[in-house]
Each structure stands twice: as C-alpha cells, then as structure tokens.
CSV table of C-alpha atoms in Angstrom, one decimal:
chain,number,residue,atom,x,y,z
A,26,PRO,CA,-13.4,3.8,2.5
A,27,TRP,CA,-10.3,5.6,3.7
A,28,LEU,CA,-7.6,6.6,1.2
A,29,ASP,CA,-4.1,6.5,2.6
A,30,ASP,CA,-1.4,8.7,1.0
A,31,GLY,CA,0.8,8.7,4.1
A,32,THR,CA,-1.9,9.6,6.5
A,33,VAL,CA,-5.2,7.8,7.2
A,34,GLN,CA,-8.3,9.9,6.8
A,35,GLN,CA,-11.7,8.4,7.4
A,36,SER,CA,-14.5,9.1,4.9
A,37,PRO,CA,-17.7,10.3,6.4
A,38,HIS,CA,-19.6,7.9,4.2
A,39,ARG,CA,-20.7,4.5,5.5
A,40,PRO,CA,-21.2,1.5,3.3
A,41,SER,CA,-24.8,0.5,2.5
A,42,PRO,CA,-25.9,-3.0,3.3
A,43,ALA,CA,-25.3,-5.5,0.5
A,44,GLY,CA,-29.0,-5.6,-0.3
A,45,SER,CA,-29.6,-1.9,-0.1
A,46,LYS,CA,-31.8,-0.4,-2.8
A,47,ALA,CA,-30.5,3.1,-2.3
A,48,CYS,CA,-29.4,4.2,-5.8
A,49,GLY,CA,-28.5,7.5,-7.3
A,50,LEU,CA,-26.2,9.2,-9.8
A,51,MET,CA,-23.0,10.8,-8.7
A,52,ALA,CA,-22.7,14.3,-10.1
A,53,LYS,CA,-19.8,14.8,-12.5
A,54,ASN,CA,-17.2,17.3,-11.5
A,55,ASP,CA,-16.5,19.8,-14.2
A,56,VAL,CA,-12.8,20.2,-13.1
A,57,HIS,CA,-12.1,16.7,-14.4
A,58,THR,CA,-13.2,17.1,-18.0
A,59,ALA,CA,-10.0,18.5,-19.6
A,60,ARG,CA,-7.9,16.5,-22.1
A,61,ILE,CA,-5.4,14.1,-20.6
A,62,THR,CA,-2.1,12.9,-22.0
A,63,LYS,CA,-1.9,10.1,-24.5
A,64,PRO,CA,1.4,8.2,-25.1
A,65,SER,CA,3.4,8.2,-28.3
A,66,TRP,CA,3.5,4.7,-29.9
A,67,THR,CA,7.2,4.8,-30.9
A,68,SER,CA,9.6,1.9,-30.3
A,69,ALA,CA,11.5,4.0,-27.7
A,70,ALA,CA,8.3,4.9,-25.8
A,71,VAL,CA,7.1,1.2,-25.9
A,72,PHE,CA,10.6,0.1,-24.8
A,73,GLU,CA,10.5,2.5,-21.8
A,74,ALA,CA,7.0,1.4,-20.8
A,75,HIS,CA,8.3,-2.2,-20.5
A,76,ASP,CA,11.7,-1.4,-19.0
A,77,ILE,CA,10.3,-1.8,-15.5
A,78,ASP,CA,13.6,-1.6,-13.5
A,79,ARG,CA,14.9,1.2,-15.8
A,80,SER,CA,18.0,-0.8,-16.5
A,81,GLY,CA,18.0,-0.1,-20.2
A,82,GLN,CA,17.4,-3.8,-20.9
A,83,LEU,CA,14.4,-5.9,-21.5
A,84,THR,CA,14.0,-9.4,-20.2
A,85,LEU,CA,12.4,-12.2,-22.3
A,86,ASN,CA,9.0,-11.6,-20.6
A,87,GLN,CA,9.2,-7.9,-21.1
A,88,LEU,CA,10.2,-8.4,-24.7
A,89,ARG,CA,7.1,-10.6,-25.2
A,90,PHE,CA,4.8,-7.9,-23.8
A,91,ALA,CA,6.5,-5.2,-25.8
A,92,PHE,CA,6.1,-7.0,-29.0
A,93,ARG,CA,2.3,-7.3,-28.4
A,94,ALA,CA,2.1,-3.5,-28.4
A,95,PHE,CA,2.9,-3.7,-32.1
A,96,GLY,CA,0.8,-6.7,-32.9
A,97,TYR,CA,3.8,-9.1,-33.3
A,98,ASP,CA,4.5,-12.4,-31.7
A,99,LEU,CA,8.0,-12.8,-30.2
A,100,ALA,CA,7.6,-16.6,-30.5
A,101,GLY,CA,7.6,-16.2,-34.2
A,102,LEU,CA,11.3,-15.1,-34.1
A,103,ASN,CA,14.0,-17.7,-33.4
A,104,ILE,CA,15.4,-16.0,-30.3
A,105,ASP,CA,17.7,-18.0,-28.0
A,106,ALA,CA,15.5,-19.3,-25.1
A,107,GLU,CA,18.0,-17.8,-22.7
A,108,LYS,CA,18.1,-14.4,-24.4
A,109,GLY,CA,16.7,-11.7,-22.1
A,110,LYS,CA,16.3,-13.9,-19.1
A,111,SER,CA,19.3,-12.3,-17.4
A,112,GLU,CA,21.5,-9.3,-17.9
A,113,PRO,CA,22.4,-7.9,-20.3
A,114,GLY,CA,19.0,-8.7,-21.9
A,115,VAL,CA,18.0,-6.7,-25.0
A,116,ASP,CA,18.6,-2.9,-25.2
A,117,LEU,CA,16.7,-0.4,-27.2
A,118,GLU,CA,18.7,-0.9,-30.4
A,119,GLY,CA,18.4,-4.6,-30.1
A,120,PHE,CA,14.6,-4.1,-29.6
A,121,LYS,CA,14.4,-2.0,-32.8
A,122,SER,CA,16.3,-4.6,-34.7
A,123,LEU,CA,14.0,-7.4,-33.6
A,124,LEU,CA,11.0,-5.3,-34.5
A,125,GLU,CA,12.4,-4.8,-38.0
A,126,LYS,CA,12.9,-8.5,-38.3
A,127,ALA,CA,9.3,-9.1,-37.2
A,128,LYS,CA,8.0,-6.7,-39.9
A,129,THR,CA,9.6,-8.8,-42.6
A,130,THR,CA,8.4,-12.2,-41.3
A,131,GLN,CA,5.0,-11.6,-39.7
A,132,ASN,CA,1.7,-9.9,-40.6
A,133,PRO,CA,0.9,-7.7,-37.5
A,134,GLY,CA,-2.2,-8.6,-35.6
A,135,GLN,CA,-4.1,-6.2,-33.3
A,136,ARG,CA,-1.8,-4.3,-31.1
A,137,GLN,CA,-2.3,-4.4,-27.3
A,138,VAL,CA,-1.9,-1.4,-25.2
A,139,PRO,CA,1.1,-1.7,-22.8
A,140,TYR,CA,0.1,-2.3,-19.2
A,141,ALA,CA,1.7,0.9,-18.1
A,142,TRP,CA,-0.7,2.9,-20.4
A,143,ARG,CA,-4.0,1.1,-19.4
A,144,GLY,CA,-5.4,3.8,-17.2
A,145,LEU,CA,-8.9,5.4,-17.0
A,146,SER,CA,-9.5,9.0,-16.5
A,147,LEU,CA,-11.4,10.0,-13.3
A,148,GLN,CA,-14.3,11.1,-15.6
A,149,GLN,CA,-14.4,7.7,-17.1
A,150,ILE,CA,-14.4,6.1,-13.7
A,151,GLN,CA,-17.3,8.3,-12.6
A,152,ASP,CA,-19.2,7.5,-15.8
A,153,LEU,CA,-18.8,3.8,-15.1
A,154,ASP,CA,-20.1,4.3,-11.6
A,155,ALA,CA,-23.1,6.2,-13.1
A,156,ALA,CA,-23.7,3.4,-15.6
A,157,MET,CA,-23.8,0.8,-12.8
A,158,LYS,CA,-26.5,2.9,-11.1
A,159,LYS,CA,-28.5,3.5,-14.2
A,160,ASN,CA,-32.0,2.4,-13.3
A,161,CYS,CA,-30.4,0.6,-10.3
A,162,TRP,CA,-29.1,-1.9,-12.9
A,163,LEU,CA,-26.3,-3.6,-10.9
A,164,GLN,CA,-28.1,-3.4,-7.6
A,165,ALA,CA,-31.1,-5.2,-9.1
A,166,ILE,CA,-28.9,-8.0,-10.4
A,167,CYS,CA,-27.3,-8.3,-7.0
A,168,ASP,CA,-30.7,-8.4,-5.2
A,169,SER,CA,-32.0,-11.0,-7.6
A,170,LEU,CA,-29.0,-13.3,-7.2
A,171,ASN,CA,-28.9,-12.8,-3.4
A,172,LYS,CA,-32.4,-14.3,-3.1
A,173,THR,CA,-31.1,-17.5,-4.5
A,174,ASP,CA,-27.6,-17.5,-3.0
A,175,ARG,CA,-28.8,-16.8,0.5
A,176,SER,CA,-31.1,-19.8,0.4
A,177,GLU,CA,-28.2,-21.9,-0.8
A,178,GLY,CA,-25.8,-20.6,1.8
A,179,GLY,CA,-23.8,-18.6,-0.7
A,180,PHE,CA,-22.0,-15.3,-0.4
A,181,SER,CA,-24.1,-12.1,-0.7
A,182,MET,CA,-23.4,-10.0,-3.8
A,183,ALA,CA,-23.0,-6.2,-3.5
A,184,CYS,CA,-22.2,-3.5,-6.0
A,185,ASN,CA,-18.5,-4.0,-5.8
A,186,MET,CA,-15.8,-5.0,-8.3
A,187,TYR,CA,-16.6,-8.7,-8.0
A,188,ALA,CA,-20.1,-8.1,-9.2
A,189,MET,CA,-18.9,-5.6,-11.9
A,190,ASP,CA,-16.4,-8.1,-13.2
A,191,LYS,CA,-19.0,-10.9,-13.6
A,192,GLU,CA,-21.9,-8.9,-14.8
A,193,PHE,CA,-20.4,-6.0,-16.8
A,194,ILE,CA,-16.6,-6.0,-17.4
A,195,ARG,CA,-16.3,-9.5,-18.9
A,196,ARG,CA,-19.4,-8.9,-21.1
A,197,VAL,CA,-18.7,-5.4,-22.3
A,198,THR,CA,-15.1,-6.4,-23.4
A,199,ASP,CA,-16.2,-9.6,-25.3
A,200,PRO,CA,-17.8,-9.2,-28.8
A,201,ASP,CA,-19.9,-12.3,-28.2
A,202,SER,CA,-21.6,-11.0,-25.0
A,203,PHE,CA,-21.5,-7.2,-25.6
A,204,GLY,CA,-25.1,-7.2,-27.0
A,205,GLN,CA,-26.4,-8.8,-23.8
A,206,LEU,CA,-26.0,-5.5,-22.0
A,207,PRO,CA,-28.6,-2.7,-21.8
A,208,GLN,CA,-28.0,0.0,-24.3
A,209,ASP,CA,-28.6,2.8,-21.8
A,210,VAL,CA,-26.0,1.3,-19.5
A,211,LEU,CA,-23.5,1.1,-22.3
A,212,SER,CA,-24.2,4.7,-23.4
A,213,VAL,CA,-23.6,6.1,-19.9
A,214,ALA,CA,-20.4,4.1,-19.6
A,215,GLY,CA,-19.3,5.3,-23.1
A,216,ALA,CA,-18.6,1.7,-24.2
A,217,THR,CA,-18.6,0.6,-27.9
A,218,MET,CA,-18.4,-2.9,-29.4
A,219,PRO,CA,-15.0,-4.4,-28.8
A,220,SER,CA,-13.1,-5.9,-31.8
A,221,ARG,CA,-11.7,-8.7,-29.6
A,222,LYS,CA,-11.6,-9.9,-26.0
A,223,MET,CA,-9.7,-7.1,-24.3
A,224,SER,CA,-9.3,-5.1,-21.1
A,225,TYR,CA,-11.8,-2.4,-20.3
A,226,ALA,CA,-9.1,0.3,-20.4
A,227,GLU,CA,-8.2,-0.8,-24.0
A,228,LEU,CA,-11.9,-0.6,-25.0
A,229,LEU,CA,-12.3,3.0,-23.7
A,230,ASN,CA,-8.8,4.2,-24.6
A,231,PRO,CA,-7.4,2.2,-27.5
A,232,ASP,CA,-4.4,4.5,-27.8
A,233,GLY,CA,-3.6,4.3,-24.1
A,234,LEU,CA,-3.2,7.0,-21.5
A,235,LEU,CA,-0.2,8.1,-19.5
A,236,LEU,CA,-0.7,7.2,-15.9
A,237,ASP,CA,-0.8,9.5,-12.9
A,238,VAL,CA,-1.8,7.3,-10.0
A,239,PHE,CA,-1.7,3.5,-9.3
A,240,VAL,CA,-4.6,2.4,-7.1
A,241,SER,CA,-4.1,-0.4,-4.6
A,242,HIS,CA,-7.5,-1.6,-3.3
A,243,PHE,CA,-9.8,-4.5,-2.3
A,244,TRP,CA,-12.4,-5.6,-4.9
A,245,GLY,CA,-14.9,-6.1,-2.1
A,246,HIS,CA,-15.2,-2.4,-1.4
A,247,LEU,CA,-18.4,-0.8,-2.7
A,248,PHE,CA,-17.4,0.7,-6.1
A,249,GLU,CA,-19.3,3.9,-5.3
A,250,LEU,CA,-17.1,4.5,-2.2
A,251,THR,CA,-14.0,3.8,-4.1
A,252,VAL,CA,-14.9,6.4,-6.7
A,253,LYS,CA,-15.7,8.9,-3.9
A,254,ALA,CA,-12.3,8.3,-2.3
A,255,LEU,CA,-10.5,8.9,-5.6
A,256,LEU,CA,-12.5,12.0,-6.3
A,257,ALA,CA,-11.8,13.3,-2.7
A,258,TRP,CA,-8.1,12.6,-3.1
A,259,THR,CA,-7.9,14.4,-6.4
A,260,GLN,CA,-9.7,17.4,-5.1
A,261,LYS,CA,-7.4,17.6,-2.0
A,262,HIS,CA,-4.0,16.6,-3.5
A,263,ALA,CA,-4.0,17.5,-7.2
A,264,SER,CA,-2.9,20.9,-8.3
A,265,ALA,CA,-5.2,23.2,-10.1
A,266,GLU,CA,-3.4,22.4,-13.4
A,267,ARG,CA,-3.8,18.7,-12.9
A,268,LYS,CA,-7.4,19.1,-11.9
A,269,ARG,CA,-8.0,20.8,-15.2
A,270,ARG,CA,-6.1,18.1,-17.1
A,271,ASN,CA,-7.8,15.3,-15.3
A,272,GLN,CA,-6.2,12.5,-13.4
A,273,CYS,CA,-5.5,9.1,-14.9
A,274,PHE,CA,-5.8,6.1,-12.5
A,275,TRP,CA,-4.6,2.5,-13.0
A,276,ILE,CA,-7.1,0.0,-11.5
A,277,CYS,CA,-6.4,-3.7,-12.0
A,278,LEU,CA,-10.0,-4.8,-12.8
A,279,PHE,CA,-10.0,-2.4,-15.8
A,280,ALA,CA,-6.4,-2.6,-16.8
A,281,VAL,CA,-5.9,-6.4,-17.0
A,282,ASN,CA,-7.7,-8.4,-19.7
A,283,GLN,CA,-10.0,-10.5,-17.5
A,284,HIS,CA,-10.4,-13.0,-20.3
A,285,GLN,CA,-6.8,-14.1,-20.1
A,286,VAL,CA,-5.4,-13.1,-16.7
A,287,ALA,CA,-2.8,-15.8,-16.6
A,288,SER,CA,-1.3,-14.8,-19.9
A,289,GLU,CA,-1.4,-11.1,-19.0
A,290,VAL,CA,0.4,-11.6,-15.7
A,291,GLY,CA,3.0,-13.8,-17.3
A,292,ASP,CA,5.7,-16.0,-15.6
A,293,SER,CA,6.8,-13.4,-13.1
A,294,PRO,CA,4.9,-10.7,-11.2
A,295,GLU,CA,7.9,-8.5,-11.4
A,296,ASP,CA,7.5,-8.4,-15.2
A,297,GLY,CA,3.7,-8.2,-15.2
A,298,PRO,CA,1.1,-5.4,-15.3
A,299,PHE,CA,1.1,-4.4,-11.7
A,300,ASN,CA,4.8,-3.7,-11.5
A,301,ALA,CA,4.8,-1.9,-14.9
A,302,ALA,CA,2.0,0.4,-13.7
A,303,LEU,CA,3.6,1.1,-10.4
A,304,VAL,CA,6.9,2.2,-12.0
A,305,SER,CA,5.1,4.3,-14.6
A,306,ALA,CA,2.6,6.1,-12.4
A,307,ARG,CA,3.9,9.7,-12.5
A,308,ARG,CA,2.3,10.7,-9.1
A,309,GLY,CA,2.9,7.4,-7.3
A,310,ALA,CA,0.3,5.2,-5.7
A,311,VAL,CA,-2.7,5.4,-3.3
A,312,MET,CA,-4.4,2.7,-1.3
A,313,VAL,CA,-8.2,2.7,-0.7
A,314,LEU,CA,-8.9,1.4,2.8
A,315,ASP,CA,-12.0,0.6,4.8
A,316,GLU,CA,-12.3,0.3,8.6
A,317,ARG,CA,-11.2,-3.3,8.3
A,318,ILE,CA,-8.1,-2.4,6.2
A,319,MET,CA,-9.0,-5.3,3.9
A,320,PRO,CA,-6.2,-4.6,1.3
A,321,PHE,CA,-3.7,-5.8,3.9
A,322,SER,CA,-5.3,-9.3,3.7
A,323,ARG,CA,-4.9,-9.5,-0.1
A,324,ILE,CA,-1.7,-11.0,-1.5
A,325,TRP,CA,-1.6,-8.6,-4.5
A,326,CYS,CA,-1.9,-5.6,-2.3
A,327,LEU,CA,0.9,-6.8,-0.1
A,328,PHE,CA,3.0,-7.3,-3.3
A,329,GLU,CA,2.3,-3.8,-4.4
A,330,LEU,CA,3.3,-2.4,-1.0
A,331,ASP,CA,6.5,-4.4,-1.1
A,332,ARG,CA,7.3,-3.0,-4.6
A,333,ILE,CA,6.6,0.5,-3.5
A,334,LYS,CA,8.9,0.1,-0.5
A,335,SER,CA,11.7,-1.3,-2.6
C-alpha cells in the first residue's frame, strides 16, 4: 500500500494473490525495541483522555466511558438524564466527586483501558504479523475456506484484517475460545489468556499506552503490507529518539473490543473510540492507501478525514 502523510508515495511491494502460498517472517527491527510510554491512571489523566474536544467538560457519554476506566458503572449513580448532554457538562472536580460517590456505593469491576490509550507498539504489530505467518497459519485457513467459498460463489479470503478478526482476534480475546488457537502462534504474538472478552490492545497492554499515531486504513489490505507501510513511515519520519523509544499506533481492529462494538462506539461517533484516539495521538494520523485508494470508499475513514480537517 501507499502511506499518505501529506504526499503519496507508492510502495515497491505488490499484493500477492488472495490464494498465494508465499509465506515468510518479517525481520524485527532493533530500533523499535525500546520502552514506550505508559499513561498514569489518575482521575485527571482519565478525565483528559475522555475530554475529546478539550473543553474541560465531559458529556454523559464521555462520563460513561471514563467511569469504565475505574471499573464503575455510571448507571449505578442517580445522575440527571440530561446531565452532561450539553454544556456545561461535568468538569474535573465534578468527575472526582462522582468517582468518590461510586466508591461508596459500588464494588469496582474490571477496569477498561480508555480508548485513547489502546495502542500497540510497532514491535507488537510486527510480532502479530509474524504470528499470522507462523507455519503459514492464517494463509492455510484462508486457502481451505476459499476452496469451499469459491464453489459457493462467496468472497475469497486473504490474509487481511477481515480474516484476522474472524480467525484470531475474536478468539484470542475471549477466554472461552483462547484455547482453540495454536500455542506457537500465541507465543509469537505474545498473547496470554484473557480474563474477560476484551480488545486485543487491552490484552497485550492492560495498563494502556500513550498514542503516537492514529492509523486510518482499509481492512481489506493485506496485513503484511500495512505493517511494511507503518515500518517504512516510522523509519522515514520518526526522529532517532522516537525510533529508540518505539512508536505506538492506534488501529481500530485491535483497539475496539470486537465482542461489543456497538457498546464501545456508543451513541455518538464524536464521543467514541475513533475520535478519542484522533485527538490523543501525539504525532497525528496517517492513512494507508493502495492503488485503488480503498479507504476513501469506507465511511469510517471518511469520518476520520473529516475530524482531522475540523
């Protein structure tokens, strides 16, 4: 694919056919192994992560997401239904007060990492790519399914995020299906048994990571080429210091809990995970493109472009 950061640069790599058996492991780059930045789980930091428009106020939806970061349920508090729907909303002191009230009335459940902190390091993305290629695991699944699907007139499966979502992400993030995955694939990916159904980013980074770059992309791109594009961008545009520290990317497939997408997105895209990540990405956003510029045919990518522009 191409990766557009203001200019369009074509990758020399060409996609392999959907049924291609060409497999291999991408070499890890030693400049991307340094420690990256974890957020502090304070009420102020969580508040800022959910204050998407930087108004100093949280809407009702934003409050709901912020409470989940501490394992509390906003519905358990008798808050006026109109509270937080419009300005002035709830400020930091009001948020702290509501948290204190929740502590006295609720037993906290498992905390959920704020959307703005659900990134993966470039190394983790490369490890995931290597895991999918372990013994040609994902390609073999695609080839097997394609034999049936083609005879029935279905779509051909390729080693892209659609296949990864169905065959790996939804299984590795579910305690009930985790054991169905090959141990060698799990080991290369660095995945351990989840305690609940969660996002892949939460599984790998339960304390969250501060974001560097938001990635706008098309799930149909071959994952290998998406990884190569991000690696090439990092090598070209990241400073030496940032290369050593490692880049942190936000990618929707890994950041959103694929077991409860509707709940994660919420009532409004403006309050949801995509917008939160766009605002919090310290180095902005990149878009991965192919020759057909497929992201421009996807409604979420167009939403992301509109938010960047505004």
